[in-house]
Amino acid sequence: MSDLTASYATDTPHLPGMSDEIAIEIRDMNKWYGDFHVLRDIDLTVRRGERIVIAGPSGSGKSTLIRCINRLEEHQAGQIVVDGIELTSDIKNIDKVRSEVGMVFQHFNLFPHLTVLENCTLAPIWVRKVPKRQAEDTAMQYLEKVRIPEQANKYPGQLSGGQQQRVAIARSLCMEPKIMLFDEPTSALDPEMIKEVLDTMIELAETGMTMLCVTHEMGFAQAVADRVIFMDQGQIVEQNSPQEFFNNPKSDRTKLFLSQILGH
Amino acid sequence: MSEMHAESVAYVRDTMLPPAAPPNQQLGALRWLRVNLFSGWFNTVLTLLGLGIIWFLFDHFWPWLSHSVWKADSVQECREIIAARYGEGATGGCFGVIRERWHQYLFGFYPRAEYWRPLMTLGLLFIAITPVLFSVNPAIRRWVLAVTGLITLLLMGVAEVPDWAVLLMWALIGTALLLGEYAPQRLLIFTLFYPVVGVWFLWGGSLWFPLMLLAGFGVGYLATRLVPPRHAGLALPAGIAAALIWWLFLAGPVAGLLGDLAPARLRVIDSNEFGGFLLAMVIGVSGIAMSLPLGIVLALARRSDMFLIHVFAVIFIEFIRGVPLITLLFVASLLLNYFLPPGTNFDIILRVIIMVTIFAAAYMAEVIRGGLAALPRGQFEAADALGLNYWQAQRLIVLPQALKISIPGIVGTFIGMFKDTTLVGLIGLFDPLKGISDFVRSNFAWKGIYWEPFIFVGAIFFVICFSMSRYSMYLERRLSREHR
């Protein structure tokens, strides 16, 4: 595993917006649910500005992995360092990491009792202590970026799934995070709405944001990712540039997976 | 579709159908009757049976009610009047007892000359809670303030309070209406001070004493602010300590001193002069106001990850819920005196309020826990992922949604608790249902009168509980409209 990481670091050309600074470092990380070993010996280094797509069959631990990065899940062994802060049970560090790491969920998880604008300004006002007016201005900017400023005063329940997910992206961006995590952001959407969310994510990728996306959208992976990570049974099985990953998969498990999702 | 398939499988629609109006519905009362009351033989039988029962009840009850006598000084006199009017053997209600003793049902043994004080407290209660209950819609707020104000003035008229008190009430209602129109936030400041004003009006004594008790919260808050930011963890303990020191050692002397400088005293009314609906309202309103926050804290504690807090909450809730309220009331009235240092005289109404509050809070906690459990896990995760800390997440995300889900249960608990205040009759207080009625019947003139007081007291309880129920429905409707 460490071989792959090491060779990757030297082989890949530097893409625009990517630096040598390390955004996330995971070393020998293990996690169990009771007796079940969900994540096994995970080693992963993410550089600032890097776009990573994590793929794999369901139950392979990919969501759990990115949820460990902002401590929605707790790891039991190994180390996770995010933006120079190691995640331990220290609540202060956890809150600090969480305010720097945005997350977009499969089921949007917007707050239904708040308007779109209030969803976006809540965390800046209470966590960052930004004045309300300023937070609203920022929120409107990001809502314009995801192309739904006209919905600002509606409640999430009044929007379509695609619109809700774009609001969720704007809500995360309002905290001006350094890293964005996407946990299957398009899996709960109607086919017609997937594109509008992916377009937003592609635009975000073009700004140089560090992104980790768990997704089954292989087109998105090919277009945007600097690196694709394939997981199975709680382990990283293969990681490579998207070209190599899709055209020249190394492991049998990857080949099988690709043949199944691209086969029809 | 099948016809199309018969012609050819391929099909392309060349014009889209415009939306069409629905077919005409039959309207009118006849249709309504047929659909709702006589839709089949079984339904028809049920309808006829229901009508029969209604007729039976009406037939038995109406003569009694229509033969009611309002002007009589004793049960005996009532019977004579009814016999004279409707013939020997006729029955009728004897509401003369209400006419003569209404004031005891409302105020207990509160001195008659001081009736303006509980009524003023009631009027101010309306002014204090209206801006909280109807914070969104100014039209409803105006309407509620006006109606409750008129009710207060009407009661003042019936109770024959001094003119200056009526004028003062008019002025207060006018001010509240104006403030409610232009600066509803100001009314909320009054809400904060209402407990002090209420306690002072009801029990009398020096105004400074309850004011200094309230000041304890200010002292505690100041102490938290004085702690330097680098010891932020000490702020809360420091605040609590400062408030306790203030309440235990300083509040009394300071209040006494201020009382000497600027006396603001009302005649002291003892707790055992309270009775009737005054007592029920004092216990009910305080219990409602305090059991909700306590219930929220208990519900959060029960879901806490911290083992000791969780265990404490479980034991507290299960113990209190597992014991009948009357047991707690007996503890309040008898046992508590054994545990307290000799010589302490801890007000009986206060003891009862504490017991009723923790009893309702235990139920409240379980109702709210249901609301918390109904929230999808994603809401907690989204709040966490945005970096909100525990209390921010609870206050801004979790509780607003959980409380909204629990509204019917919460109001149900309130209503149950308000009716349970009549149980204080069993520990010797004069609740409207038993305490006062027993007292009224102990007079020879009203011996053996049961139905009339029950109807009167029941009607007032119904009006209050029904209002609470309607409010809960209004709130649910409002919140569901807002949130979708």
Tab-separated table of N, CA and C in Angstrom, chain B residues 307-415:
chain	number	residue	atom	x	y	z
B	307	PHE	N	-22.062	9.159	31.220
B	307	PHE	CA	-22.717	8.067	31.920
B	307	PHE	C	-23.477	8.547	33.162
B	308	LEU	N	-22.803	9.328	34.015
B	308	LEU	CA	-23.437	9.726	35.276
B	308	LEU	C	-24.688	10.563	35.041
B	309	ILE	N	-24.568	11.513	34.105
B	309	ILE	CA	-25.708	12.377	33.806
B	309	ILE	C	-26.866	11.540	33.273
B	310	HIS	N	-26.533	10.616	32.382
B	310	HIS	CA	-27.561	9.739	31.815
B	310	HIS	C	-28.255	8.937	32.919
B	311	VAL	N	-27.453	8.323	33.779
B	311	VAL	CA	-28.025	7.486	34.836
B	311	VAL	C	-28.874	8.320	35.787
B	312	PHE	N	-28.371	9.504	36.113
B	312	PHE	CA	-29.143	10.361	37.006
B	312	PHE	C	-30.507	10.691	36.384
B	313	ALA	N	-30.484	11.036	35.098
B	313	ALA	CA	-31.743	11.405	34.434
B	313	ALA	C	-32.704	10.218	34.394
B	314	VAL	N	-32.176	9.037	34.089
B	314	VAL	CA	-33.051	7.862	34.012
B	314	VAL	C	-33.686	7.593	35.374
B	315	ILE	N	-32.861	7.610	36.414
B	315	ILE	CA	-33.389	7.316	37.755
B	315	ILE	C	-34.436	8.350	38.144
B	316	PHE	N	-34.112	9.617	37.916
B	316	PHE	CA	-35.028	10.687	38.295
B	316	PHE	C	-36.370	10.525	37.581
B	317	ILE	N	-36.291	10.360	36.253
B	317	ILE	CA	-37.527	10.289	35.469
B	317	ILE	C	-38.340	9.057	35.867
B	318	GLU	N	-37.673	7.918	35.935
B	318	GLU	CA	-38.413	6.692	36.215
B	318	GLU	C	-38.985	6.710	37.632
B	319	PHE	N	-38.225	7.254	38.566
B	319	PHE	CA	-38.736	7.306	39.938
B	319	PHE	C	-39.954	8.219	40.030
B	320	ILE	N	-39.826	9.431	39.491
B	320	ILE	CA	-40.925	10.388	39.601
B	320	ILE	C	-42.162	9.892	38.846
B	321	ARG	N	-41.923	9.278	37.676
B	321	ARG	CA	-43.075	8.799	36.917
B	321	ARG	C	-43.720	7.583	37.558
B	322	GLY	N	-42.914	6.850	38.332
B	322	GLY	CA	-43.424	5.626	38.915
B	322	GLY	C	-44.217	5.856	40.185
B	323	VAL	N	-44.289	7.110	40.632
B	323	VAL	CA	-44.943	7.413	41.900
B	323	VAL	C	-46.168	8.262	41.599
B	324	PRO	N	-47.316	7.993	42.221
B	324	PRO	CA	-48.480	8.859	41.977
B	324	PRO	C	-48.215	10.282	42.474
B	325	LEU	N	-48.783	11.236	41.770
B	325	LEU	CA	-48.573	12.631	42.148
B	325	LEU	C	-48.983	12.876	43.593
B	326	ILE	N	-50.039	12.199	44.023
B	326	ILE	CA	-50.541	12.462	45.359
B	326	ILE	C	-49.497	12.088	46.419
B	327	THR	N	-48.693	11.056	46.104
B	327	THR	CA	-47.613	10.686	47.019
B	327	THR	C	-46.633	11.840	47.163
B	328	LEU	N	-46.269	12.423	46.024
B	328	LEU	CA	-45.333	13.547	46.070
B	328	LEU	C	-45.932	14.711	46.857
B	329	LEU	N	-47.243	14.906	46.703
B	329	LEU	CA	-47.877	16.011	47.420
B	329	LEU	C	-47.868	15.748	48.923
B	330	PHE	N	-48.087	14.485	49.299
B	330	PHE	CA	-48.001	14.166	50.732
B	330	PHE	C	-46.581	14.399	51.245
B	331	VAL	N	-45.594	14.023	50.418
B	331	VAL	CA	-44.206	14.300	50.801
B	331	VAL	C	-44.039	15.791	51.026
B	332	ALA	N	-44.605	16.588	50.097
B	332	ALA	CA	-44.462	18.033	50.203
B	332	ALA	C	-45.111	18.551	51.476
B	333	SER	N	-46.278	18.008	51.816
B	333	SER	CA	-47.006	18.607	52.929
B	333	SER	C	-46.558	18.059	54.282
B	334	LEU	N	-46.127	16.783	54.339
B	334	LEU	CA	-45.821	16.201	55.642
B	334	LEU	C	-44.342	15.888	55.810
B	335	LEU	N	-43.826	15.055	54.882
B	335	LEU	CA	-42.486	14.519	55.092
B	335	LEU	C	-41.398	15.571	55.024
B	336	LEU	N	-41.581	16.541	54.133
B	336	LEU	CA	-40.509	17.498	53.898
B	336	LEU	C	-40.102	18.206	55.184
B	337	ASN	N	-41.086	18.415	56.054
B	337	ASN	CA	-40.767	19.107	57.299
B	337	ASN	C	-39.794	18.326	58.174
B	338	TYR	N	-39.805	16.987	58.043
B	338	TYR	CA	-38.867	16.196	58.843
B	338	TYR	C	-37.450	16.356	58.355
B	339	PHE	N	-37.317	16.556	57.019
B	339	PHE	CA	-35.977	16.633	56.455
B	339	PHE	C	-35.369	18.017	56.601
B	340	LEU	N	-36.228	19.022	56.669
B	340	LEU	CA	-35.712	20.383	56.733
B	340	LEU	C	-35.304	20.696	58.157
B	341	PRO	N	-34.337	21.611	58.336
B	341	PRO	CA	-33.940	21.983	59.688
B	341	PRO	C	-35.146	22.517	60.460
B	342	PRO	N	-35.235	22.195	61.768
B	342	PRO	CA	-36.394	22.626	62.538
B	342	PRO	C	-36.509	24.145	62.532
B	343	GLY	N	-37.730	24.615	62.475
B	343	GLY	CA	-37.927	26.056	62.523
B	343	GLY	C	-38.054	26.683	61.152
B	344	THR	N	-37.565	25.982	60.099
B	344	THR	CA	-37.730	26.565	58.766
B	344	THR	C	-39.184	26.415	58.367
B	345	ASN	N	-39.772	27.492	57.956
B	345	ASN	CA	-41.133	27.409	57.465
B	345	ASN	C	-41.115	27.703	55.984
B	346	PHE	N	-41.217	26.633	55.235
B	346	PHE	CA	-41.019	26.677	53.798
B	346	PHE	C	-42.425	26.653	53.234
B	347	ASP	N	-42.779	27.718	52.542
B	347	ASP	CA	-44.154	27.948	52.119
B	347	ASP	C	-44.801	26.721	51.466
B	348	ILE	N	-46.025	26.409	51.871
B	348	ILE	CA	-46.692	25.195	51.393
B	348	ILE	C	-46.976	25.257	49.894
B	349	ILE	N	-47.370	26.441	49.395
B	349	ILE	CA	-47.663	26.535	47.954
B	349	ILE	C	-46.385	26.332	47.157
B	350	LEU	N	-45.289	26.897	47.654
B	350	LEU	CA	-44.007	26.722	46.970
B	350	LEU	C	-43.628	25.246	46.936
B	351	ARG	N	-43.843	24.558	48.069
B	351	ARG	CA	-43.519	23.126	48.117
B	351	ARG	C	-44.346	22.362	47.088
B	352	VAL	N	-45.636	22.703	47.037
B	352	VAL	CA	-46.510	22.007	46.086
B	352	VAL	C	-46.079	22.300	44.652
B	353	ILE	N	-45.736	23.576	44.385
B	353	ILE	CA	-45.311	23.934	43.020
B	353	ILE	C	-44.089	23.113	42.624
B	354	ILE	N	-43.144	22.979	43.558
B	354	ILE	CA	-41.930	22.210	43.242
B	354	ILE	C	-42.291	20.769	42.905
B	355	MET	N	-43.160	20.176	43.700
B	355	MET	CA	-43.519	18.782	43.459
B	355	MET	C	-44.265	18.616	42.133
B	356	VAL	N	-45.232	19.497	41.893
B	356	VAL	CA	-45.989	19.414	40.644
B	356	VAL	C	-45.054	19.613	39.454
B	357	THR	N	-44.096	20.540	39.612
B	357	THR	CA	-43.168	20.818	38.518
B	357	THR	C	-42.315	19.600	38.191
B	358	ILE	N	-41.717	18.983	39.212
B	358	ILE	CA	-40.847	17.846	38.878
B	358	ILE	C	-41.678	16.674	38.354
B	359	PHE	N	-42.915	16.567	38.838
B	359	PHE	CA	-43.770	15.496	38.332
B	359	PHE	C	-44.058	15.709	36.846
B	360	ALA	N	-44.471	16.941	36.505
B	360	ALA	CA	-44.771	17.216	35.090
B	360	ALA	C	-43.503	17.147	34.257
B	361	ALA	N	-42.362	17.575	34.839
B	361	ALA	CA	-41.113	17.593	34.065
B	361	ALA	C	-40.690	16.186	33.675
B	362	ALA	N	-40.952	15.213	34.550
B	362	ALA	CA	-40.569	13.835	34.229
B	362	ALA	C	-41.346	13.333	33.014
B	363	TYR	N	-42.649	13.657	32.984
B	363	TYR	CA	-43.452	13.277	31.816
B	363	TYR	C	-43.001	14.052	30.589
B	364	MET	N	-42.772	15.362	30.801
B	364	MET	CA	-42.339	16.237	29.715
B	364	MET	C	-41.068	15.699	29.075
B	365	ALA	N	-40.137	15.245	29.935
B	365	ALA	CA	-38.849	14.766	29.433
B	365	ALA	C	-39.069	13.609	28.467
B	366	GLU	N	-39.986	12.720	28.804
B	366	GLU	CA	-40.215	11.575	27.934
B	366	GLU	C	-40.900	11.988	26.632
B	367	VAL	N	-41.810	12.957	26.730
B	367	VAL	CA	-42.464	13.460	25.519
B	367	VAL	C	-41.424	14.079	24.585
B	368	ILE	N	-40.539	14.892	25.164
B	368	ILE	CA	-39.536	15.579	24.345
B	368	ILE	C	-38.506	14.583	23.816
B	369	ARG	N	-38.199	13.563	24.618
B	369	ARG	CA	-37.262	12.545	24.152
B	369	ARG	C	-37.823	11.857	22.903
B	370	GLY	N	-39.148	11.692	22.886
B	370	GLY	CA	-39.767	11.132	21.685
B	370	GLY	C	-39.508	12.020	20.471
B	371	GLY	N	-39.641	13.341	20.675
B	371	GLY	CA	-39.384	14.278	19.583
B	371	GLY	C	-37.933	14.232	19.143
B	372	LEU	N	-37.024	14.122	20.119
B	372	LEU	CA	-35.593	14.060	19.789
B	372	LEU	C	-35.296	12.795	18.994
B	373	ALA	N	-35.935	11.694	19.395
B	373	ALA	CA	-35.668	10.431	18.714
B	373	ALA	C	-36.215	10.448	17.293
B	374	ALA	N	-37.264	11.277	17.068
B	374	ALA	CA	-37.867	11.297	15.737
B	374	ALA	C	-37.026	12.088	14.734
B	375	LEU	N	-36.073	12.868	15.220
B	375	LEU	CA	-35.245	13.652	14.293
B	375	LEU	C	-34.297	12.730	13.546
B	376	PRO	N	-34.186	12.895	12.222
B	376	PRO	CA	-33.237	12.052	11.499
B	376	PRO	C	-31.798	12.321	11.979
B	377	ARG	N	-30.982	11.256	11.940
B	377	ARG	CA	-29.614	11.381	12.412
B	377	ARG	C	-28.833	12.407	11.590
B	378	GLY	N	-29.237	12.554	10.335
B	378	GLY	CA	-28.552	13.502	9.463
B	378	GLY	C	-28.541	14.924	10.000
B	379	GLN	N	-29.593	15.294	10.742
B	379	GLN	CA	-29.636	16.647	11.300
B	379	GLN	C	-28.522	16.853	12.318
B	380	PHE	N	-28.323	15.853	13.171
B	380	PHE	CA	-27.238	15.949	14.153
B	380	PHE	C	-25.897	15.998	13.435
B	381	GLU	N	-25.769	15.144	12.383
B	381	GLU	CA	-24.493	15.076	11.677
B	381	GLU	C	-24.193	16.379	10.947
B	382	ALA	N	-25.237	16.958	10.322
B	382	ALA	CA	-25.009	18.210	9.605
B	382	ALA	C	-24.577	19.302	10.576
B	383	ALA	N	-25.217	19.338	11.742
B	383	ALA	CA	-24.841	20.349	12.734
B	383	ALA	C	-23.400	20.131	13.182
B	384	ASP	N	-23.038	18.874	13.436
B	384	ASP	CA	-21.661	18.565	13.828
B	384	ASP	C	-20.686	18.962	12.733
B	385	ALA	N	-21.035	18.583	11.491
B	385	ALA	CA	-20.107	18.805	10.386
B	385	ALA	C	-19.849	20.289	10.157
B	386	LEU	N	-20.817	21.141	10.535
B	386	LEU	CA	-20.611	22.578	10.353
B	386	LEU	C	-19.789	23.178	11.483
B	387	GLY	N	-19.465	22.386	12.496
B	387	GLY	CA	-18.633	22.885	13.589
B	387	GLY	C	-19.411	23.490	14.738
B	388	LEU	N	-20.747	23.355	14.737
B	388	LEU	CA	-21.519	23.849	15.881
B	388	LEU	C	-21.177	23.003	17.106
B	389	ASN	N	-21.036	23.630	18.269
B	389	ASN	CA	-20.785	22.818	19.458
B	389	ASN	C	-22.103	22.242	19.985
B	390	TYR	N	-22.000	21.436	21.037
B	390	TYR	CA	-23.168	20.691	21.502
B	390	TYR	C	-24.363	21.606	21.779
B	391	TRP	N	-24.133	22.658	22.562
B	391	TRP	CA	-25.260	23.499	22.964
B	391	TRP	C	-25.830	24.283	21.800
B	392	GLN	N	-24.935	24.747	20.902
B	392	GLN	CA	-25.429	25.449	19.717
B	392	GLN	C	-26.287	24.507	18.872
B	393	ALA	N	-25.791	23.281	18.688
B	393	ALA	CA	-26.540	22.334	17.865
B	393	ALA	C	-27.898	22.051	18.493
B	394	GLN	N	-27.925	21.860	19.810
B	394	GLN	CA	-29.197	21.577	20.469
B	394	GLN	C	-30.152	22.745	20.299
B	395	ARG	N	-29.638	23.952	20.570
B	395	ARG	CA	-30.510	25.110	20.620
B	395	ARG	C	-31.003	25.529	19.238
B	396	LEU	N	-30.107	25.475	18.243
B	396	LEU	CA	-30.454	26.035	16.942
B	396	LEU	C	-31.056	25.004	15.999
B	397	ILE	N	-30.646	23.765	16.126
B	397	ILE	CA	-31.067	22.761	15.149
B	397	ILE	C	-32.005	21.729	15.776
B	398	VAL	N	-31.569	21.148	16.878
B	398	VAL	CA	-32.271	19.965	17.386
B	398	VAL	C	-33.567	20.348	18.102
B	399	LEU	N	-33.481	21.225	19.110
B	399	LEU	CA	-34.678	21.504	19.907
B	399	LEU	C	-35.807	22.158	19.105
B	400	PRO	N	-35.519	23.151	18.242
B	400	PRO	CA	-36.655	23.727	17.510
B	400	PRO	C	-37.455	22.662	16.765
B	401	GLN	N	-36.761	21.684	16.199
B	401	GLN	CA	-37.482	20.652	15.450
B	401	GLN	C	-38.105	19.623	16.380
B	402	ALA	N	-37.364	19.229	17.424
B	402	ALA	CA	-37.892	18.204	18.333
B	402	ALA	C	-39.106	18.736	19.087
B	403	LEU	N	-39.045	19.994	19.533
B	403	LEU	CA	-40.175	20.553	20.275
B	403	LEU	C	-41.389	20.674	19.371
B	404	LYS	N	-41.150	21.031	18.116
B	404	LYS	CA	-42.275	21.147	17.186
B	404	LYS	C	-42.974	19.794	17.048
B	405	ILE	N	-42.186	18.731	16.935
B	405	ILE	CA	-42.790	17.397	16.815
B	405	ILE	C	-43.563	17.070	18.090
B	406	SER	N	-43.046	17.536	19.247
B	406	SER	CA	-43.646	17.121	20.523
B	406	SER	C	-44.780	18.019	20.991
B	407	ILE	N	-45.157	19.037	20.204
B	407	ILE	CA	-46.173	19.986	20.694
B	407	ILE	C	-47.422	19.293	21.246
B	408	PRO	N	-48.033	18.358	20.519
B	408	PRO	CA	-49.260	17.762	21.080
B	408	PRO	C	-49.015	17.105	22.435
B	409	GLY	N	-47.888	16.401	22.572
B	409	GLY	CA	-47.570	15.757	23.840
B	409	GLY	C	-47.294	16.756	24.947
B	410	ILE	N	-46.576	17.825	24.597
B	410	ILE	CA	-46.238	18.829	25.605
B	410	ILE	C	-47.514	19.479	26.125
B	411	VAL	N	-48.376	19.908	25.203
B	411	VAL	CA	-49.602	20.574	25.636
B	411	VAL	C	-50.493	19.591	26.390
B	412	GLY	N	-50.487	18.344	25.957
B	412	GLY	CA	-51.240	17.330	26.693
B	412	GLY	C	-50.766	17.233	28.135
B	413	THR	N	-49.444	17.250	28.322
B	413	THR	CA	-48.897	17.212	29.678
B	413	THR	C	-49.315	18.446	30.473
B	414	PHE	N	-49.279	19.611	29.807
B	414	PHE	CA	-49.711	20.847	30.477
B	414	PHE	C	-51.154	20.722	30.957
B	415	ILE	N	-52.016	20.256	30.062
B	415	ILE	CA	-53.437	20.169	30.399
B	415	ILE	C	-53.641	19.200	31.560
